[in-house]
Short mmCIF file of C-alpha atoms in Angstrom, two decimals:
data_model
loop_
_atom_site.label_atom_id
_atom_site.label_comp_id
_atom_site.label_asym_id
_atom_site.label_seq_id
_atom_site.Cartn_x
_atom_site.Cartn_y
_atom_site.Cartn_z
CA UNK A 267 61.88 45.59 39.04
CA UNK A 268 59.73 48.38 36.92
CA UNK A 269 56.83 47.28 35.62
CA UNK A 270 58.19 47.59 31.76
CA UNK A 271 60.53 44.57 32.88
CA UNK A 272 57.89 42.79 34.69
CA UNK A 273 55.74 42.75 31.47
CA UNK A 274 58.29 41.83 29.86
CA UNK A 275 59.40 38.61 31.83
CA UNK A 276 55.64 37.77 31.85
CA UNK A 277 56.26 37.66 27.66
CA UNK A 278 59.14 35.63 27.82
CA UNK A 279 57.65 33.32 30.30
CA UNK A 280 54.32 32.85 28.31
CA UNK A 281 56.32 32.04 25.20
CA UNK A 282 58.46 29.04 26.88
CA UNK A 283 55.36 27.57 28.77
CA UNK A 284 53.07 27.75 25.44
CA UNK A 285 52.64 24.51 24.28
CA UNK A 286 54.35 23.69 20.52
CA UNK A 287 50.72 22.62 19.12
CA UNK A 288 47.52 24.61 18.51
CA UNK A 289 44.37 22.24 18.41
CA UNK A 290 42.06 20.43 16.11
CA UNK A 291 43.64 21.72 12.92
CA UNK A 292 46.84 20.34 13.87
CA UNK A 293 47.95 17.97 16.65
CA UNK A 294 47.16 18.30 20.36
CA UNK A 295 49.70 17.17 23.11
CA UNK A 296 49.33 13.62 23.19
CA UNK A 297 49.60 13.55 19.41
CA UNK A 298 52.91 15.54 19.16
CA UNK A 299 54.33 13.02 21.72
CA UNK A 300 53.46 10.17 19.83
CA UNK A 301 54.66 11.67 16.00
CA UNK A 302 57.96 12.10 17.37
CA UNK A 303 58.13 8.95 18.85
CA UNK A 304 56.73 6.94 15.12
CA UNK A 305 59.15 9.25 13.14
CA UNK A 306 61.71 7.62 15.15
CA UNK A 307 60.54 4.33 15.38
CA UNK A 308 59.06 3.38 11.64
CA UNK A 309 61.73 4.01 8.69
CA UNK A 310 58.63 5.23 6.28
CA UNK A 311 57.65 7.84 8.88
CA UNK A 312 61.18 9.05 9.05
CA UNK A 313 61.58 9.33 5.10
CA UNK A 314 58.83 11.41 4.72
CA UNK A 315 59.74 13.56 7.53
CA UNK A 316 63.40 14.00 6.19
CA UNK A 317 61.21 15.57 2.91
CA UNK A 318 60.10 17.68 4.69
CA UNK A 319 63.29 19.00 6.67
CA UNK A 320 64.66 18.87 3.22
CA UNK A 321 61.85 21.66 1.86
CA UNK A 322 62.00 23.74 5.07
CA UNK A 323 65.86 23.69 5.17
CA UNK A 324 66.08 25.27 1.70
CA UNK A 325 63.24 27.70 2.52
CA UNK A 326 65.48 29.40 5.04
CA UNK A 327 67.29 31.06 2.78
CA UNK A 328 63.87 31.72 1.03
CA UNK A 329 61.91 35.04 1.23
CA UNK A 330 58.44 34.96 1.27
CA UNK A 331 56.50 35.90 -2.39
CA UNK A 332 52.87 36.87 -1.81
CA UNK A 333 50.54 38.18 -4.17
CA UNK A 334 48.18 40.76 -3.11
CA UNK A 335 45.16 38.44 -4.84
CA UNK A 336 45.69 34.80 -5.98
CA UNK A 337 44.40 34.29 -9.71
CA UNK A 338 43.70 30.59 -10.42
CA UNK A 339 39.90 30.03 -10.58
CA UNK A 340 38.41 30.22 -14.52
CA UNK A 341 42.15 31.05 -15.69
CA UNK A 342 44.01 28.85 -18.30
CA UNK A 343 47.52 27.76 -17.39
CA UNK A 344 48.46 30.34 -19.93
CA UNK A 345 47.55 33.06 -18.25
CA UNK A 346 50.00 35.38 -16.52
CA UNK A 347 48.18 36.39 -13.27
CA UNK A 348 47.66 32.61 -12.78
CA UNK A 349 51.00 31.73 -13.32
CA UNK A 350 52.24 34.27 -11.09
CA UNK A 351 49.92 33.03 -8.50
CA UNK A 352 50.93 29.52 -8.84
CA UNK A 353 54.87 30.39 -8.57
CA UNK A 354 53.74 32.59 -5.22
CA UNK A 355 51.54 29.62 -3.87
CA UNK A 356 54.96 27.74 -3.50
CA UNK A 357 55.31 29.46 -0.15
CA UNK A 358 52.30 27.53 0.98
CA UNK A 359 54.41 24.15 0.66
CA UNK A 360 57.27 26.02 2.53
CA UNK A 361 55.46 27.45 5.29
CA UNK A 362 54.13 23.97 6.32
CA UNK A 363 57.15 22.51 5.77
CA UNK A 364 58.72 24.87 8.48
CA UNK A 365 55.89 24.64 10.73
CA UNK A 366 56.15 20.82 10.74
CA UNK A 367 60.16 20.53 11.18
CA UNK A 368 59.85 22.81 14.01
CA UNK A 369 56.80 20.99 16.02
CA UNK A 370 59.05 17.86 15.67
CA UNK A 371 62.63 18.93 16.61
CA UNK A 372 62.22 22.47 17.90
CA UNK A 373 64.58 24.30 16.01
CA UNK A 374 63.65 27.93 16.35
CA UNK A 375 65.08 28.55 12.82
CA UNK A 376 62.44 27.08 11.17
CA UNK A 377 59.43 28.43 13.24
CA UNK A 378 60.91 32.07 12.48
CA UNK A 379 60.93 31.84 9.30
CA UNK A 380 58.15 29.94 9.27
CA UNK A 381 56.51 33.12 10.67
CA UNK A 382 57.70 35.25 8.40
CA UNK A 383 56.15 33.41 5.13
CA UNK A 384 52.84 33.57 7.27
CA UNK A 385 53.09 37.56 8.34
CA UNK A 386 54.38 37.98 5.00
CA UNK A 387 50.98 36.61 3.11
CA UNK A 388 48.60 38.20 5.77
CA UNK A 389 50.52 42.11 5.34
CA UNK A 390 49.88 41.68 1.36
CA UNK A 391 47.33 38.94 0.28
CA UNK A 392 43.19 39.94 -0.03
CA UNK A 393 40.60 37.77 -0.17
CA UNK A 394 38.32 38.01 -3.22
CA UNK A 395 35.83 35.27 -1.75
CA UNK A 396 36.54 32.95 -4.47
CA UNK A 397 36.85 29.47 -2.51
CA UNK A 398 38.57 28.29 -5.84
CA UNK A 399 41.47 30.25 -5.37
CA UNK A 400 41.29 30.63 -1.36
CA UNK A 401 41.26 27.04 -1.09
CA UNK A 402 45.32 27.22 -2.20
CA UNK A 403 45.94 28.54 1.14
CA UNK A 404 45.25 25.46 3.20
CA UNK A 405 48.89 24.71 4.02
CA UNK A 406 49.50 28.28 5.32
CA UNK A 407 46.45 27.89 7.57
CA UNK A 408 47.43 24.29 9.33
CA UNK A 409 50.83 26.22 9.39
CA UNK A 410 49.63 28.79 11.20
CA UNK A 411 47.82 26.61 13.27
CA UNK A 412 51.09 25.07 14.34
CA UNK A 413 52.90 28.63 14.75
CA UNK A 414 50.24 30.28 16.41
CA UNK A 415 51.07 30.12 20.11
CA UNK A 416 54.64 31.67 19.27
CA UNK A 417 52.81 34.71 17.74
CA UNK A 418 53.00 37.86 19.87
CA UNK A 419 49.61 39.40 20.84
CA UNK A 420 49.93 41.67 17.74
CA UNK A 421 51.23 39.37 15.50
CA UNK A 422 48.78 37.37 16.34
CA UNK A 423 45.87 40.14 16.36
CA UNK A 424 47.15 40.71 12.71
CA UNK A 425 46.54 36.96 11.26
CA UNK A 426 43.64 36.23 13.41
CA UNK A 427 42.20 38.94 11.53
CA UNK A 428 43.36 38.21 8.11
CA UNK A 429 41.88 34.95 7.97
CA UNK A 430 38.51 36.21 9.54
CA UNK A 431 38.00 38.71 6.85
CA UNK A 432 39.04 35.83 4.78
CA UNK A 433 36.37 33.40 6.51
CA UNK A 434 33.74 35.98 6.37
CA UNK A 435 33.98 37.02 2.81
CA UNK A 436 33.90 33.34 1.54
CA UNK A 437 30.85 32.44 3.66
CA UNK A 438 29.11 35.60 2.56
CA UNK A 439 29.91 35.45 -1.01
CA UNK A 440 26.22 34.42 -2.82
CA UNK A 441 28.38 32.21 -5.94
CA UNK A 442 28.01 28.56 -5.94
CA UNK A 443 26.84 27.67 -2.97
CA UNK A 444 26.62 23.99 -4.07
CA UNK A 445 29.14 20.99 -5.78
CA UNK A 446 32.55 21.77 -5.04
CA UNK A 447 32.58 25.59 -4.42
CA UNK A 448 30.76 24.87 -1.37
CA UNK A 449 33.05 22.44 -0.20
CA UNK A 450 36.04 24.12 -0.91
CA UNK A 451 34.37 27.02 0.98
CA UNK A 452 33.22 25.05 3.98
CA UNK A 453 36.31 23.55 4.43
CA UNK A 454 38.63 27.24 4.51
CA UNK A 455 35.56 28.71 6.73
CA UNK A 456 36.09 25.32 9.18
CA UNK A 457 39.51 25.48 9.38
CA UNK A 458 40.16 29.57 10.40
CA UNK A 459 36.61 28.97 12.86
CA UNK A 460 39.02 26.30 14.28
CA UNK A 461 42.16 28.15 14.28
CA UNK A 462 40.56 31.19 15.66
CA UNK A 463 38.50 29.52 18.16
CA UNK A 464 35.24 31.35 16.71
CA UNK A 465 32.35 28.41 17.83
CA UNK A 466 29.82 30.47 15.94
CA UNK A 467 31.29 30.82 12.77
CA UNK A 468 31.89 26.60 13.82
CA UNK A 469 28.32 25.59 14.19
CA UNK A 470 27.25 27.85 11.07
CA UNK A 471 29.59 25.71 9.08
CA UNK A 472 28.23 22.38 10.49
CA UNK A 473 25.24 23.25 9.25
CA UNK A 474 26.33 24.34 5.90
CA UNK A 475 28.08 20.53 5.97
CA UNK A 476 24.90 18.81 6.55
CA UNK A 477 23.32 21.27 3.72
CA UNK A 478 26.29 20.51 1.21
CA UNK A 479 25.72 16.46 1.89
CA UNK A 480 22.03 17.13 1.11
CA UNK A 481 23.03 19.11 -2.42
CA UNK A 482 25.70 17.93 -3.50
CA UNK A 483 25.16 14.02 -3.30
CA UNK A 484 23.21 11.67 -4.42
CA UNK A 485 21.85 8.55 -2.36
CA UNK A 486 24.57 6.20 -3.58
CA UNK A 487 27.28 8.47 -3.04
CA UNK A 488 27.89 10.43 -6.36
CA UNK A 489 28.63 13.78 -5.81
CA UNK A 490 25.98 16.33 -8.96
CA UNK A 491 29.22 17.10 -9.55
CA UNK A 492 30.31 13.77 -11.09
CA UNK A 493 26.71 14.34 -13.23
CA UNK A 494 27.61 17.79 -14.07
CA UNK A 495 31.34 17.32 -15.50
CA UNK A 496 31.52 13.59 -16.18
CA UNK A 497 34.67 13.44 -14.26
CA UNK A 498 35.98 11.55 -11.16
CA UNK A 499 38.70 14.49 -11.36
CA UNK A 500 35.23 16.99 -9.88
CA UNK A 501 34.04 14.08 -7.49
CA UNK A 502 37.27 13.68 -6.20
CA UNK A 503 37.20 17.71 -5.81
CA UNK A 504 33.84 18.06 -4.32
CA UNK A 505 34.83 15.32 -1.59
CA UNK A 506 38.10 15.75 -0.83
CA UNK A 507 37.57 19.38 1.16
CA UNK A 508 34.67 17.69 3.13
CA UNK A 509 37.31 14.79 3.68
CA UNK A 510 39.52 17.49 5.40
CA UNK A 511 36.73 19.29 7.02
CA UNK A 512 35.81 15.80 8.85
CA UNK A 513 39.16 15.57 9.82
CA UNK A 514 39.13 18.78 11.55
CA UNK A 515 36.10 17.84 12.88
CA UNK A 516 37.37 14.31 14.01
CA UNK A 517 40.32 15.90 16.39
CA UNK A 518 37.11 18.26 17.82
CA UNK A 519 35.69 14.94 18.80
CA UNK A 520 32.67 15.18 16.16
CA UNK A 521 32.22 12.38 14.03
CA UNK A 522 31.21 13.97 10.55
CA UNK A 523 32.70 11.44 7.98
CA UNK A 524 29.38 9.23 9.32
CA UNK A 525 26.64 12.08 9.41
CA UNK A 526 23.75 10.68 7.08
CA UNK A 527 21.73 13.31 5.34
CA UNK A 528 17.67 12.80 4.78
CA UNK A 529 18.61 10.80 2.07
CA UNK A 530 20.62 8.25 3.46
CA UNK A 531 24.02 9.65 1.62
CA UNK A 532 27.40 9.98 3.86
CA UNK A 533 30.64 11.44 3.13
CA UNK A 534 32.01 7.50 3.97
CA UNK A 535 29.53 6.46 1.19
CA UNK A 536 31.05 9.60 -0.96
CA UNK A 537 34.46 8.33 -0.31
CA UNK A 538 33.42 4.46 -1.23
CA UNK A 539 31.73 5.39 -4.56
CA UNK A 540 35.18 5.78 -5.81
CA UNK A 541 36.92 2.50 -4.75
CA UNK A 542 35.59 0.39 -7.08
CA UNK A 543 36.96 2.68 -9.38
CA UNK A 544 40.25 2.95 -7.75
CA UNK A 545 40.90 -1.03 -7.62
CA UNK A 546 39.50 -1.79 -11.14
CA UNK A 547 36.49 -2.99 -10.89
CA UNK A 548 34.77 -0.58 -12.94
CA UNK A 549 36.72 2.48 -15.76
CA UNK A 550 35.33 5.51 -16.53
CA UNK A 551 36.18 8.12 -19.47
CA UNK A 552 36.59 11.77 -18.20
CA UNK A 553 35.10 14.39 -19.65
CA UNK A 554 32.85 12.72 -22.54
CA UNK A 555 29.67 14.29 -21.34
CA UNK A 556 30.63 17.62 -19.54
CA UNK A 557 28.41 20.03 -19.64
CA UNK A 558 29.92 22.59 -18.98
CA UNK A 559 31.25 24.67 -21.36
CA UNK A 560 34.41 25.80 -19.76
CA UNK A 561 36.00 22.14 -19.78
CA UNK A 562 35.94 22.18 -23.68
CA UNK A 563 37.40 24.99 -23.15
CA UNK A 564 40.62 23.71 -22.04
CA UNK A 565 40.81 20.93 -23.53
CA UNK A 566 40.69 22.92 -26.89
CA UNK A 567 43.78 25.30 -25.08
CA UNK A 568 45.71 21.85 -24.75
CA UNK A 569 44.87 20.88 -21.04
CA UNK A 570 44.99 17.18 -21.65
CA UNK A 571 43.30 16.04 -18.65
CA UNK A 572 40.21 18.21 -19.42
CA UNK A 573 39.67 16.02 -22.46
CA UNK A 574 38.45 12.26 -23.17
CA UNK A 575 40.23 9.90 -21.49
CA UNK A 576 40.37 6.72 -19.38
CA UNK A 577 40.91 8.19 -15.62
CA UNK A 578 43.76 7.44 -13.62
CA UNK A 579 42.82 5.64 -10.40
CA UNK A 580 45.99 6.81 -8.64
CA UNK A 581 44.29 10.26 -8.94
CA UNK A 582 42.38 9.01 -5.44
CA UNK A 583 45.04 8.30 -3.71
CA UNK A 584 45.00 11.74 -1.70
CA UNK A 585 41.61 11.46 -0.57
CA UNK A 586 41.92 8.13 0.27
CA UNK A 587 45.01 9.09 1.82
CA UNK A 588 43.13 12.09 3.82
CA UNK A 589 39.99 10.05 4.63
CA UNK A 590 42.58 7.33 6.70
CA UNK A 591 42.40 9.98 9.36
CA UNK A 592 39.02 8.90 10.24
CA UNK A 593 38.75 5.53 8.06
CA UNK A 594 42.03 3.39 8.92
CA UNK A 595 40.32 0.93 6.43
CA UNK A 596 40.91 3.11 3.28
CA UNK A 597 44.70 3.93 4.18
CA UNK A 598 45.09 0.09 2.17
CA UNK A 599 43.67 1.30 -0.77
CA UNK A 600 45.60 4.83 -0.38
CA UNK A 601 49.17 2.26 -0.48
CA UNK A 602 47.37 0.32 -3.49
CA UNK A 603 46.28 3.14 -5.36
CA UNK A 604 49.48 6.24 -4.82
CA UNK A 605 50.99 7.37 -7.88
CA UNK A 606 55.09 6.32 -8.16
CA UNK A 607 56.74 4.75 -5.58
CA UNK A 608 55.33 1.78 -3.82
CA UNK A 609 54.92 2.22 -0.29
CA UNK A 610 54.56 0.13 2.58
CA UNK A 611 51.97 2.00 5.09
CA UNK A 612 52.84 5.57 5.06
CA UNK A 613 52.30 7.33 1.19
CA UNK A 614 52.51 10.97 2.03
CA UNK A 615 53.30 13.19 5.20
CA UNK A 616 49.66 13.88 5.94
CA UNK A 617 48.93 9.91 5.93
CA UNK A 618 51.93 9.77 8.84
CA UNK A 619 50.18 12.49 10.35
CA UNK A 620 46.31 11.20 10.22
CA UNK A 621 47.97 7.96 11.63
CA UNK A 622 49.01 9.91 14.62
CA UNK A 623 45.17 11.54 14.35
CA UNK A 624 43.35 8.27 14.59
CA UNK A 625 45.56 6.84 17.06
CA UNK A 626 47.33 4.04 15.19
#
């Protein structure tokens, strides 16, 4: 046998023995095992999952539709570069989709063309180390995460170093390194540290994490963002990246959601500022004392929910949704709260898969 064959067979071999999960961004072993096993043993599981199969089935006669910068952050929904962005971002829901579908029945199909969507974004998309707009490519990442051990070597080179340019732009941009900027920042930076495996770039976000807990949020759990914009819509956006971050660092075996800065605040006490809110115990009316000026600003364009008006508690049902992957006591409220159809246990894929997370 030449050596060109031997190489070869070792390829071949390496790609069958790889296992189908990634890490802490995704699922390890144990936690692949036991998805599989709830989709088919809990009917609400199995709905969600057939969503799923019924987004990445379509996307395979899909072709990918990056932009070579996503517009979003500052932008009216009027604007054309936004609303190009927004119809390319719709890759990000198909990519996961695929990524999922394959981790749980193996199809090759889908983890091809999964693939492709991802190659696709990192041969045209650039950073701009806005975490406003590279916060939109979340689902791509976890994706990835998924896909990655399929990659070959180059492949693999090429999107490992896509997202670190990506990581390393964002963390070394000097804009807004407080409210939710920060956290939207932290939480990209986390997950391709993660993904990659790169433990400095890791610790130098748990620090930024303890810093943005610190800044960001006051003793009782009020995020200056909720000061700043008079909105639950901007708490909910300043806590629900940390929520995610935790999670990633949950399934690293880190225990983040509890971290208590010098002044006593935690993201758990972040995330329970807005329950009484949620269950109707107490309203609030968005907007009425923004100050900033850019929230007038689209109200006056005809955004509705940038101006007055009573807020919505099933706008918290993702992040309570998100935080059950560390705080199985909030997934109640997450059923309670969810906008549309009632729901039993399970209100959205990720809540199926944080149950698999936290082990119940």
């Amino acid at each position: 046998m030449t050596i060109r064959n031997i190489f070869l067979l070792l390829c071949v071999i390496e790609l069958f023995l790889t296992p189908a999960w990634a890490g802490p961004v995704s699922l390890d072993a144990g936690q692949v095992a036991t998805l599989r096993e709830l989709i088919k043993q809990n009917d609400e599981a199995a709905g969600l999952y057939r969503q799923q199969y019924k987004i990445a089935a379509s996307a395979l006669n899909d072709d990918p539709d990056p932009v070579r910068v996503l517009v979003g952050e500052g932008k009216l929904n009027s604007d054309p570069d936004k609303i190009k962005s927004d119809t390319a971002l719709h890759d990000m829901q198909k990519a996961n989709a695929l990524a999922w579908v394959w981790l749980v029945g193996q199809d090759d199909r889908f983890a091809q063309k999964g693939s492709e969507f991802i190659l696709a974004w990192a041969r045209v998309n650039k950073p701009d180390g806005d975490p406003i707009n590279e916060t939109k490519l979340e689902p791509l990442i976890v994706a990835y995460d998924v896909l990655r051990p399929r990659f070959t070597p180059q492949d693999r080179a090429l999107v490992d170093a896509w997202l670190e340019n990506r990581a390393n732009m964002l963390w070394n941009d000097p804009r807004h390194r407080t409210e939710n900027w920060q956290s939207h920042r932290l939480k990209i930076v986390g997950m391709v540290a993660t993904v990659t495996d790169d433990e400095q770039l890791w610790m130098a976000v748990e620090q930024g994490f303890k810093r943005q807990m610190s800044l960001s949020f006051l003793p009782g759990g009020a995020s200056t963002d909720f000061g700043l914009r008079d909105a639950m819509h901007y708490h909910l956006y300043s806590v629900l990246p940390l929520v995610t971050l935790a999670c990633v660092a949950h399934q690293r075996r880190h225990d983040w959601y509890n971290y208590q800065a010098p002044s006593g605040v935690s993201l758990r006490s972040a995330v329970e500022f807005v329950e009484p809110y949620a269950l109707g115990k107490k309203t609030h009316v968005e907007f009425a004392h923004s100050k900033v000026s850019f929230d007038k600003v689209r109200a006056a364009a005809g955004e509705k929910e940038y101006s007055e008006h009573i807020w919505s508690s099933c706008e918290s049902g993702p992040m309570f949704s998100e935080a059950s992957c560390v705080d199985p006591g909030v997934r109640d409220i997450a059923v309670k709260v969810w906008c549309g159809v009632r729901h039993r246990q399970f209100v959205d894929w990720n809540s199926v898969l944080n149950s698999v997370r936290r082990g119940n």
